[in-house]
XYZ file of C-alpha atoms in Angstrom:
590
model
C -18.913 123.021 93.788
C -16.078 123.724 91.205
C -17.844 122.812 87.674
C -14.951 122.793 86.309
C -13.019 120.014 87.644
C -16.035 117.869 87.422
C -16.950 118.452 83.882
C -16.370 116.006 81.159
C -16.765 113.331 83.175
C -16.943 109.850 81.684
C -20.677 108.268 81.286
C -20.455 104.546 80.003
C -21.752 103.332 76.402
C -23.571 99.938 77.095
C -23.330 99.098 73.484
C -20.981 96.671 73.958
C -23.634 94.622 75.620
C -27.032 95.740 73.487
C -27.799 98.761 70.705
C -30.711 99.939 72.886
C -34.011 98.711 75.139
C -36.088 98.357 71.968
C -32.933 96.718 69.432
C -33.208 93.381 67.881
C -30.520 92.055 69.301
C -31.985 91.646 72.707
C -35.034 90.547 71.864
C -33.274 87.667 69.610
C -31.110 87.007 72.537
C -34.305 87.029 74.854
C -35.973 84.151 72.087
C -32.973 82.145 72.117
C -32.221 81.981 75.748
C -36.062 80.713 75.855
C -35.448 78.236 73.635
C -32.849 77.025 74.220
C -33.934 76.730 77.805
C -36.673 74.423 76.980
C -34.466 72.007 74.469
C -32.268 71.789 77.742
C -34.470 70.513 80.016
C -36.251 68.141 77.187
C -33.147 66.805 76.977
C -32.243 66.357 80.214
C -34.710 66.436 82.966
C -35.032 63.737 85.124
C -32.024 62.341 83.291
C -28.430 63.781 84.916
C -27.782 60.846 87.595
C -27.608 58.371 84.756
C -25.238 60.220 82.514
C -21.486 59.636 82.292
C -19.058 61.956 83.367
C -18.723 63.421 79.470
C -22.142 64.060 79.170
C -22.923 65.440 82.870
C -19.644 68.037 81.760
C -21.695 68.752 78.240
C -24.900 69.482 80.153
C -23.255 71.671 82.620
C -21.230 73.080 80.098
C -24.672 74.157 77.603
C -26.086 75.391 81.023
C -23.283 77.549 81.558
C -23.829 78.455 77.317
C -27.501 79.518 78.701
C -26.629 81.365 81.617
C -24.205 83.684 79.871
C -26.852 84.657 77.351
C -29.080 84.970 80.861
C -26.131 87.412 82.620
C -25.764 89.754 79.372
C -29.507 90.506 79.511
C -30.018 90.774 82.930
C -26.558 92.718 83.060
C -27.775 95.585 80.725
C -31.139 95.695 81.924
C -30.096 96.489 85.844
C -26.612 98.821 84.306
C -29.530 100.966 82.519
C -31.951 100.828 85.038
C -28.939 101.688 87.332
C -28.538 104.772 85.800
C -31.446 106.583 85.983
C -33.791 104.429 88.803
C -36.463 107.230 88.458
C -37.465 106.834 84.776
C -40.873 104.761 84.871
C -40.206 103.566 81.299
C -36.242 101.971 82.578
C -38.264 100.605 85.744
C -41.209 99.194 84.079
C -38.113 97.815 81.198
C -36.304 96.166 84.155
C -38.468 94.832 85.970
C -40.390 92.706 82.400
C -36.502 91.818 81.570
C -36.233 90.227 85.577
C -39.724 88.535 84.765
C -38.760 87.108 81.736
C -35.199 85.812 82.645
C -36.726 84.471 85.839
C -39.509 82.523 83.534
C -36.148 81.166 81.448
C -34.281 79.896 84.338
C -37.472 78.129 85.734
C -36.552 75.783 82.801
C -32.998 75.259 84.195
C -33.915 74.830 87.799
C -33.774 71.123 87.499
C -29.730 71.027 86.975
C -28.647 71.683 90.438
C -31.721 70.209 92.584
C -30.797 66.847 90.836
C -26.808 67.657 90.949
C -27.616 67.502 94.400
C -29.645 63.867 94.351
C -26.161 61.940 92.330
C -24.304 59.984 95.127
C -21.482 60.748 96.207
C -19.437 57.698 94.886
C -21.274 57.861 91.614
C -19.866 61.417 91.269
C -16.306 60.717 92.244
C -17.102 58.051 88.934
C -18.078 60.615 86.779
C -14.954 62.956 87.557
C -12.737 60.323 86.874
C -11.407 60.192 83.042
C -13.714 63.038 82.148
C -13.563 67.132 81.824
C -16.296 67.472 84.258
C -13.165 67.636 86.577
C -13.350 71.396 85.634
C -17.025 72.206 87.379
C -15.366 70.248 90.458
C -15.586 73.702 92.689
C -18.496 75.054 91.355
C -20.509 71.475 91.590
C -18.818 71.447 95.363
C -21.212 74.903 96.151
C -23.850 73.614 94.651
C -23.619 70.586 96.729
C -22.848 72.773 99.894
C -26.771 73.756 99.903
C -27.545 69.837 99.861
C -29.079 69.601 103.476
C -31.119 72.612 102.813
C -32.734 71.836 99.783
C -36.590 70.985 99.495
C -39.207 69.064 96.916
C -38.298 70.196 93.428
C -42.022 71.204 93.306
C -41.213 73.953 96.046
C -37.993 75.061 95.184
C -39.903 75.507 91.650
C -42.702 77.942 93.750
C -40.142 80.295 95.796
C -38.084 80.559 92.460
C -40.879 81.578 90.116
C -42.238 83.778 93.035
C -39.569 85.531 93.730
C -39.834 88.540 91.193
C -43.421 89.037 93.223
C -41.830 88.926 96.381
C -38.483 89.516 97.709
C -37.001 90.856 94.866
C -40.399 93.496 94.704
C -39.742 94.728 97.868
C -35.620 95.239 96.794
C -37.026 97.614 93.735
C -39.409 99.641 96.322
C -36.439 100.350 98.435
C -34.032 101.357 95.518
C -36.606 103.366 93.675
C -37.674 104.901 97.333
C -34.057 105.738 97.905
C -33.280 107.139 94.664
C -36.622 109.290 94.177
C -35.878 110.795 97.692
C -34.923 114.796 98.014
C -33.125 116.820 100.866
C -33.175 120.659 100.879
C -30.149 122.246 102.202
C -29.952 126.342 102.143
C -32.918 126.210 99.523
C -31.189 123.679 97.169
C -32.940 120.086 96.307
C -30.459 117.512 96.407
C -30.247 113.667 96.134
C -29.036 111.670 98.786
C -25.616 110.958 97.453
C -24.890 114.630 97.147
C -26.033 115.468 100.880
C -24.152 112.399 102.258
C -21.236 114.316 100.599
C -21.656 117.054 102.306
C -20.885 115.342 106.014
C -17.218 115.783 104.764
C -17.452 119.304 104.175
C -15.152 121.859 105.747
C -17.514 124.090 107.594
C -20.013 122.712 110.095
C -22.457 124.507 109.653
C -23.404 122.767 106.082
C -22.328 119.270 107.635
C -24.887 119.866 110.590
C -27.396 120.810 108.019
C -26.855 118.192 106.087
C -27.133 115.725 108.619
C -30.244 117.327 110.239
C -31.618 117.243 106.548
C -30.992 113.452 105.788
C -32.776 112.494 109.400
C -35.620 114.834 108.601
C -36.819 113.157 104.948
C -35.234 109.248 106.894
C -37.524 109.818 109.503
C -40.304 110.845 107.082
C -40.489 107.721 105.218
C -39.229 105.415 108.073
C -42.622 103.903 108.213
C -41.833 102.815 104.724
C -38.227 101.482 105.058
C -39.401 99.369 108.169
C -41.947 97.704 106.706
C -39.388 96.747 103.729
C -37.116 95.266 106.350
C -39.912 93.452 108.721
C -41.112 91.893 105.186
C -37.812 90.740 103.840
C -36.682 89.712 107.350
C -39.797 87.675 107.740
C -39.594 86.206 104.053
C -35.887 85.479 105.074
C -37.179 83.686 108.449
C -39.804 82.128 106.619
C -37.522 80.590 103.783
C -35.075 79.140 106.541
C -37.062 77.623 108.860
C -38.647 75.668 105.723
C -34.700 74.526 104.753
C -34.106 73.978 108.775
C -31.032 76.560 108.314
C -30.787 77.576 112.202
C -28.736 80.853 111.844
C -29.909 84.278 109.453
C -26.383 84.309 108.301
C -25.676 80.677 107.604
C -26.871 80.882 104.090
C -24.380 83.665 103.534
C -21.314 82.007 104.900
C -22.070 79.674 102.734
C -22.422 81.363 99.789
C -19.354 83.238 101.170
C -17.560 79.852 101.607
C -16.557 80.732 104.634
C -16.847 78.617 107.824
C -19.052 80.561 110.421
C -16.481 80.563 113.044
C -13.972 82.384 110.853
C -16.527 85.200 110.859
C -17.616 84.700 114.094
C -14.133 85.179 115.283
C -13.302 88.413 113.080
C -16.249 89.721 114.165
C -15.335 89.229 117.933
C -12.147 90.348 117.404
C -13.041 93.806 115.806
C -15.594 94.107 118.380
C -13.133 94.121 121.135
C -10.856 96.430 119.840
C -13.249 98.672 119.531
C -11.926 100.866 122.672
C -8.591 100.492 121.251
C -9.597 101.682 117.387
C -12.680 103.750 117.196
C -13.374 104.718 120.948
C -10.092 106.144 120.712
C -9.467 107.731 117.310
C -12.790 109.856 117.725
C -11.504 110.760 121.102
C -8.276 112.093 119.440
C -10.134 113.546 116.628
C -12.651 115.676 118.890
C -9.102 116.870 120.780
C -7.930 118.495 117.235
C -11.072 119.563 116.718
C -11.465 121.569 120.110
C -14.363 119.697 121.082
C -15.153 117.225 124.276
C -17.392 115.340 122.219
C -18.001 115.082 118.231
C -21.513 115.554 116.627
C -22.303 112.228 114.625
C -22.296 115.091 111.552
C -18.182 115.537 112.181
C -17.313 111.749 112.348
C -16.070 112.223 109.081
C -15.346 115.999 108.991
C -12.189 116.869 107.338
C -9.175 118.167 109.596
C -8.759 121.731 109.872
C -5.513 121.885 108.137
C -6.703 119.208 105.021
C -6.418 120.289 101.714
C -10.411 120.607 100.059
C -10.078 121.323 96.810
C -11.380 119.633 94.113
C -9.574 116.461 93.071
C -10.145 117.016 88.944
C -11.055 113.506 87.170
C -7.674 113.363 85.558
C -5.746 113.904 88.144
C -7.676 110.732 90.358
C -6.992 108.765 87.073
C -3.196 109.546 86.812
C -3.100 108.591 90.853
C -4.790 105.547 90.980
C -2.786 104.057 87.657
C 0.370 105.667 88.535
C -0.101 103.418 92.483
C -0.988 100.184 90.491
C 1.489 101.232 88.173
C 4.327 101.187 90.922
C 3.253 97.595 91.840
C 2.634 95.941 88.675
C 3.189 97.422 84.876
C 0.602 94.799 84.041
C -2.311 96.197 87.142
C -1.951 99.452 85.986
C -2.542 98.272 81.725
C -5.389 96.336 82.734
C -6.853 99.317 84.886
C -6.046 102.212 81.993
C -8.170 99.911 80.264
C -11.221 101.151 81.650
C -10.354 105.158 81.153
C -9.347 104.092 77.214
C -12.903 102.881 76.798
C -16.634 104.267 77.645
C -16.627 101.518 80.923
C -17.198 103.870 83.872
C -20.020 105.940 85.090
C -18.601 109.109 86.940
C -21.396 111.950 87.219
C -23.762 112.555 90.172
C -26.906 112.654 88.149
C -30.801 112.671 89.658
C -32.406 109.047 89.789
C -28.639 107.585 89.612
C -27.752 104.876 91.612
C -26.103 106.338 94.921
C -22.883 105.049 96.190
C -20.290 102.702 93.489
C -20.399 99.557 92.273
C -18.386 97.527 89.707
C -20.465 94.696 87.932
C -19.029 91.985 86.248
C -21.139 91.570 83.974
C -20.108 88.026 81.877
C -16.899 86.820 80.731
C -17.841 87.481 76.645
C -17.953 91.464 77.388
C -16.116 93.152 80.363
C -17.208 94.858 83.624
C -18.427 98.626 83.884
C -17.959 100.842 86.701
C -20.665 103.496 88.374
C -19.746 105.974 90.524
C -20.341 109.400 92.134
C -17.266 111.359 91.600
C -17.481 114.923 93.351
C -13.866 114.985 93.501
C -12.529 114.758 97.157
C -9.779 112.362 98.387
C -12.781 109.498 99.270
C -14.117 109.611 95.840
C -10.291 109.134 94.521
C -9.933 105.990 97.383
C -13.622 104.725 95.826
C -12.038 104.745 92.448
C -9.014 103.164 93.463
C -11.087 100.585 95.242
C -13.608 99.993 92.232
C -10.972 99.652 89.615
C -9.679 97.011 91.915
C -12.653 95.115 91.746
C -12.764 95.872 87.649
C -9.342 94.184 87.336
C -10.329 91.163 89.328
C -12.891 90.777 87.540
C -11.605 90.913 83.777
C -8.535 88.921 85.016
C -11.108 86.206 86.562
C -13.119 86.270 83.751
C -11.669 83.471 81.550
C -12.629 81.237 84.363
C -16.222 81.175 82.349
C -19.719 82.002 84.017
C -20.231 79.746 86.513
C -16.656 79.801 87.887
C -15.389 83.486 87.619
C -17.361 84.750 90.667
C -14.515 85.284 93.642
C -16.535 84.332 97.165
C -17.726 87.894 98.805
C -15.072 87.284 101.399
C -12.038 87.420 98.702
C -14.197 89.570 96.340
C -13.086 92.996 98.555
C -9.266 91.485 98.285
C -8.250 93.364 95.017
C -10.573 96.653 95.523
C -8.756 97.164 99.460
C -5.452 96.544 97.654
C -5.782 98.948 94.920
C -7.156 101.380 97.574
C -3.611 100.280 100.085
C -1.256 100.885 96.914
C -2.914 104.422 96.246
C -2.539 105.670 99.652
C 0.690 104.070 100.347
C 2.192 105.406 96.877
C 0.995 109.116 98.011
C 1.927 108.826 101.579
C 5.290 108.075 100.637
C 5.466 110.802 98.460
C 4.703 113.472 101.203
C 7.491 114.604 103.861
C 5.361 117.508 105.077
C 4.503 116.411 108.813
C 0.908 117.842 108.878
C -0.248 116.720 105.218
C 0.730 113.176 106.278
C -0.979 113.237 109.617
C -3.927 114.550 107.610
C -3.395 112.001 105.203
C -2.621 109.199 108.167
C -6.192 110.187 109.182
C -8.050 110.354 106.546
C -7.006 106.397 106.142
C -7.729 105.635 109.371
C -11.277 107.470 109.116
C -11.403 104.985 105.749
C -10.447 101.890 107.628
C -12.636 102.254 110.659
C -15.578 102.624 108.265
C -14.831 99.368 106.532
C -14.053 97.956 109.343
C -15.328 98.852 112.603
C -18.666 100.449 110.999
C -19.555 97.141 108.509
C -18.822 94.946 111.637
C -21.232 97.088 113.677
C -23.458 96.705 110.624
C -23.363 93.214 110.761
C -24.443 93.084 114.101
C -26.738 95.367 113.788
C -28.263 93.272 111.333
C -27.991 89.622 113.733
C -30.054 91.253 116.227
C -32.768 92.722 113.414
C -33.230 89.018 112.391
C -33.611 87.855 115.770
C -35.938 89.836 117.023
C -38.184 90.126 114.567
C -38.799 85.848 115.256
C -40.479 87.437 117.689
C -42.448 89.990 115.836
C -43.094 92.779 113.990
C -40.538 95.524 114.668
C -41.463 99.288 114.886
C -39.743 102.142 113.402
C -38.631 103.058 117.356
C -37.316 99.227 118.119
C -34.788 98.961 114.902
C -34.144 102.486 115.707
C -33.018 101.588 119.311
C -31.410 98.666 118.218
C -29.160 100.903 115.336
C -28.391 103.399 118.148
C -27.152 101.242 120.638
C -25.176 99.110 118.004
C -23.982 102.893 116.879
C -22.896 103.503 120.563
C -21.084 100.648 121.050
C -18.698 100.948 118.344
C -18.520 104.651 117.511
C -17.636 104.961 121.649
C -17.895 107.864 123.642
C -16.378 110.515 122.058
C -19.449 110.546 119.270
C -22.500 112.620 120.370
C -25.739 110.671 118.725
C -28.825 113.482 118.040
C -32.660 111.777 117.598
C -32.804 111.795 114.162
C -29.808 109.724 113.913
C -31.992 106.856 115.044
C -33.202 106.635 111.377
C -29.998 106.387 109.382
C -30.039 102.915 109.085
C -32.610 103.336 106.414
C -30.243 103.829 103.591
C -27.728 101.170 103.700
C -28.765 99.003 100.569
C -26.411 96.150 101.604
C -29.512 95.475 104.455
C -31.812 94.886 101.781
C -30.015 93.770 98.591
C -27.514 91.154 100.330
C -28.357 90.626 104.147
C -25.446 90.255 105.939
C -23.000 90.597 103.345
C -21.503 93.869 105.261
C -18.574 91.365 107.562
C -16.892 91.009 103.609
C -15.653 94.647 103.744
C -13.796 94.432 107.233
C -13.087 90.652 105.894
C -11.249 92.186 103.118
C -9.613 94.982 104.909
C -7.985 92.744 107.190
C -7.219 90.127 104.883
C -5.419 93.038 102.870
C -3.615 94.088 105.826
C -1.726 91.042 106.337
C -1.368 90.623 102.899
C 0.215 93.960 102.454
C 2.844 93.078 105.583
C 3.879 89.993 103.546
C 4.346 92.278 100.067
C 6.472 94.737 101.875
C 8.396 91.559 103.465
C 8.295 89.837 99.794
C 11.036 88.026 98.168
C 10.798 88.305 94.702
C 7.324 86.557 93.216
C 4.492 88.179 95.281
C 3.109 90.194 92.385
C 2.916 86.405 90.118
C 1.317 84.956 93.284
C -1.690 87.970 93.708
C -2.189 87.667 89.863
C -2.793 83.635 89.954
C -4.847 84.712 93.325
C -7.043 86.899 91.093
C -7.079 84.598 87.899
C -8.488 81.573 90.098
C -12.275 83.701 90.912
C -14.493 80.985 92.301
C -11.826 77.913 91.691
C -10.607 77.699 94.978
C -11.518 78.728 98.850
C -9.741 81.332 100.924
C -7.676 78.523 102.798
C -6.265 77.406 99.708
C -6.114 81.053 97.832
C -4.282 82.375 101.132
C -1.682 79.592 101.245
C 0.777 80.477 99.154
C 1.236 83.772 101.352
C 1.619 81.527 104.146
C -1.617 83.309 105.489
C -4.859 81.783 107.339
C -8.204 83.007 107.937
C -9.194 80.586 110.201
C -5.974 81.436 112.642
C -7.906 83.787 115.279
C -4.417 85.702 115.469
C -5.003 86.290 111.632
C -7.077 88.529 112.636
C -5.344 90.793 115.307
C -2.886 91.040 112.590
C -4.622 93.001 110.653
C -5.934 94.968 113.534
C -2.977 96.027 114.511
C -2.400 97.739 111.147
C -5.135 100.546 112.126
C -3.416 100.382 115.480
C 0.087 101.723 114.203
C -1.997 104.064 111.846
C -3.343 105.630 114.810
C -0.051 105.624 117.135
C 2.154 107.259 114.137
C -1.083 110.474 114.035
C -0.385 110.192 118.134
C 3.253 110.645 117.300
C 3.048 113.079 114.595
């Protein structure tokens, strides 16, 4: 690896949020969050249906006064323990931090299980004449969960049991994951380094790689199965209490998102498989001189792409120059993060693999992690987290309880900033063969946020359903991720034994069941949104900015709108499929 294009890269200062584990701030903010917890439900327990509209806004609006106090704990505690998950000390510090927030917000429980008992005329009262008009859409969520809720005595027991349970069995697998090492040519490595290495130009070290990763997966499958029998079972348990019929309900919900909408992306992606994947790989494997590729060379770089080291400046200077080109004001906000210790770059041991952008709460801003090791994906992640970044400091005036976009806009802005990057360098390059490299390398990109989350997601469906039945072995989810794996990787992909186990490392599984359908959600949605930009009259840059501003305010119907775009249109969908499509005939024609 070139050291020297990958030195000096940024770590984030969390001081914006607390001094340090031990400093006096946090434990004051700890006390206070406590306290004023328990004034808050002295005050109003039992008490909410009988308030006017004024004083229900008030409550909500201390609540919200609580919970941001709440968010900047819990924020720093998970951004250190993010850092280095392999530190005892920043495990043991998380983990009392969870506890103790969790015993705070068992005071503020109450709020929504009686939101949910006021009539629905009474409440129509209460918005009339008064702010509480504001809390409208987040009071409507709330709501949404009505017909699932149980005894306030219950919902009191999973809550306060949660930090021994589910969320338990979420630290084993992340502290699992990051304490895990692979040995390739004598070297110890962590699992974001080897996964790097499947994109490396000679096969030798992407075969060894791979056979690496499904040696130490296979090793400790026993371990990541029982994790996902236990959390699938708690899941099962949990919903057959509430009477929710499907595993994913609760997320589309969440989502705000009608379950047909995903239902029909997901059978739409599903049948273009043949058309997408089944036939990219089979072109790929052609360049590649092969019948069939090894699952190691899915994601193997052409022959004739460029692999040298992308330096940290240089991704910067890309990413804001592409925003730049669409908005002055995207690329100000974005610089933004460079100008000030808010990103995470270096691979580090213990770090938290893959990227992430956290929001944080509204009175700070978000921070970025990542695992830069400088190739054209890591520049795309970038582009794609500083998307999410911008949403979020643009949403964040919105306050705590309504900044948070729905999962299935959330992956709007990151896809976008990740379509202006590689549009803005594809139309800089005339050389044929750098753009059908380029061309391919975006397809590659959008068949793993597409095709693969989709597969994901029903790899995950038939998890849930069959363990109703029982207890699954390491073989059965195995067999179920292979034929999932077969069905939308196609023919062309040659599937070893060990590749039965690679399911194990996909934290999405385990932190957020089924929120994988948000990525190909996103990357369609951005599709079709990026056909009516290139079509745009004047005004489509003020439009995406209000769509960003309004986080949780509105749906995706009503966000969409004003682009004259809708989800819930089944032809929405092939729209955005046929993006990939023309991707894949212009490499054909090139």
């Amino acid at each position: 690896m070139n050291n020297t294009a990958l030195s000096n890269l940024p770590e984030w200062d969390l001081t914006d949020l607390y001094p340090s584990r031990t400093s006096a701030e946090l434990k004051e903010d700890l006390e206070t969050a406590a306290e004023d917890a328990r004034h808050f439900a002295e005050h109003y327990k039992g008490k909410l249906s009988d308030l006017a509209g004024q004083e229900l806004y008030l409550a909500i609006s201390t609540f919200e006064e609580i919970g941001e106090l709440q968010g900047r704990i819990m924020s720093y505690a998970y951004l250190v323990y993010a850092g280095n998950m392999s530190d005892p000390e920043i495990g043991k510090f998380f983990q009392t931090m969870q506890e103790k927030v969790n015993e705070i917000s068992t005071d503020l429980l109450f709020l929504t299980l009686e939101l949910n008992k006021i009539d629905e005329t009474k409440l129509a009262e209460m918005y009339e004449g008064s702010s509480l008009k504001k809390y409208e859409p987040w009071i409507r969520n709330v709501r949404a969960l009505q017909p699932y809720q149980l005894s306030d005595e219950l919902e009191k027991l999973l809550h306060e049991k949660d930090i021994a349970g589910r969320s338990a069995w979420v630290r084993l697998f992340d502290e699992t994951i990051a304490g895990l090492k692979f040995e390739v040519d004598g070297e110890e490595m962590a699992s974001q380094q080897v996964l790097h290495l499947l994109s490396s130009k000679e096969s030798d070290v992407r075969k060894k790689a791979a056979k690496s990763l499904g040696k130490v997966f296979g090793e400790n499958v026993r371990l990541f199965s029982l994790v996902t029998n236990t959390l699938a079972k708690d899941k099962a348990i949990e919903d057959d209490w509430r009477n929710v019929g499907n595993p994913a309900d609760m997320r589309h919900l969440s989502n705000q998102v009608e379950p047909e909408v995903v239902d029909a992306l997901s059978a739409a992606v599903q049948a273009s498989y043949p058309s997408l994947s089944h036939r990219y790989y089979t072109l790929k494997a052609k360049w590649m001189g092969v019948e069939k590729l090894d699952y190691w060379d899915r994601n193997a770089p052409l022959p004739e792409e460029d692999d040298r080291i992308i330096s940290w400046n240089e991704a910067r200077d890309t990413v804001l120059d592409a925003y730049g080109r669409f908005s002055p004001e995207l690329s100000e906000l974005g610089r933004k993060f460079f100008e000030n210790p808010w990103i995470d770059a270096a691979v580090r041991p213990g770090k938290s693999p893959g990227a992430f952008a956290h929001p944080t709460v509204p009175s700070a801003h978000p921070y970025l992690l990542l695992n830069y090791q400088g190739n054209t994906r890591d520049v795309m992640t970038l582009a794609h987290e500083l998307g999410h970044g911008v949403h979020q400091v643009l949403a964040g005036p919105q306050g705590g309880l309504l900044a948070d976009t729905p999962l299935t806009l959330a992956e709007t802005a990151s896809v976008f900033g990740e379509q202006l990057t590689f549009r803005s360098l594809l139309e800089k390059e005339t050389d044929p063969v750098k753009r059908r490299v380029m061309l391919a390398g975006k397809v590659e990109d959008m068949l793993n946020t597409v095709v693969r989350q989709i597969a994901f997601y029903e790899f995950e469906k038939r998890v849930h359903d069959a363990r109703k039945k029982e207890e699954l072995s390491p073989d059965q989810i195995g067999k179920i991720w292979m034929d999932v794996q077969k069905e939308s990787l196609g023919p062309a992909i040659r599937l070893h034994d060990e590749y039965q186990y690679f399911w194990c490392y996909i934290p999405h599984f385990i932190h957020s069941p089924f929120y994988v359908y948000a990525y190909a959600f996103g990357d369609c949605l951005v599709n079709a949104l990026y056909a009516v930009y290139q079509d745009a009259e004047e005004g489509f840059q003020e439009k995406y900015f209000e769509m960003l501003k309004a986080g949780g305010t509105l749906r995706h119907k009503e966000l969409l709108a004003p682009f004259n775009l809708d989800a819930s249109d089944p032809a929405f969908w092939s729209k955005g499929l046929s993006v990939i499509e023309g991707f894949i005939d212009e490499i054909e024609a090139l």
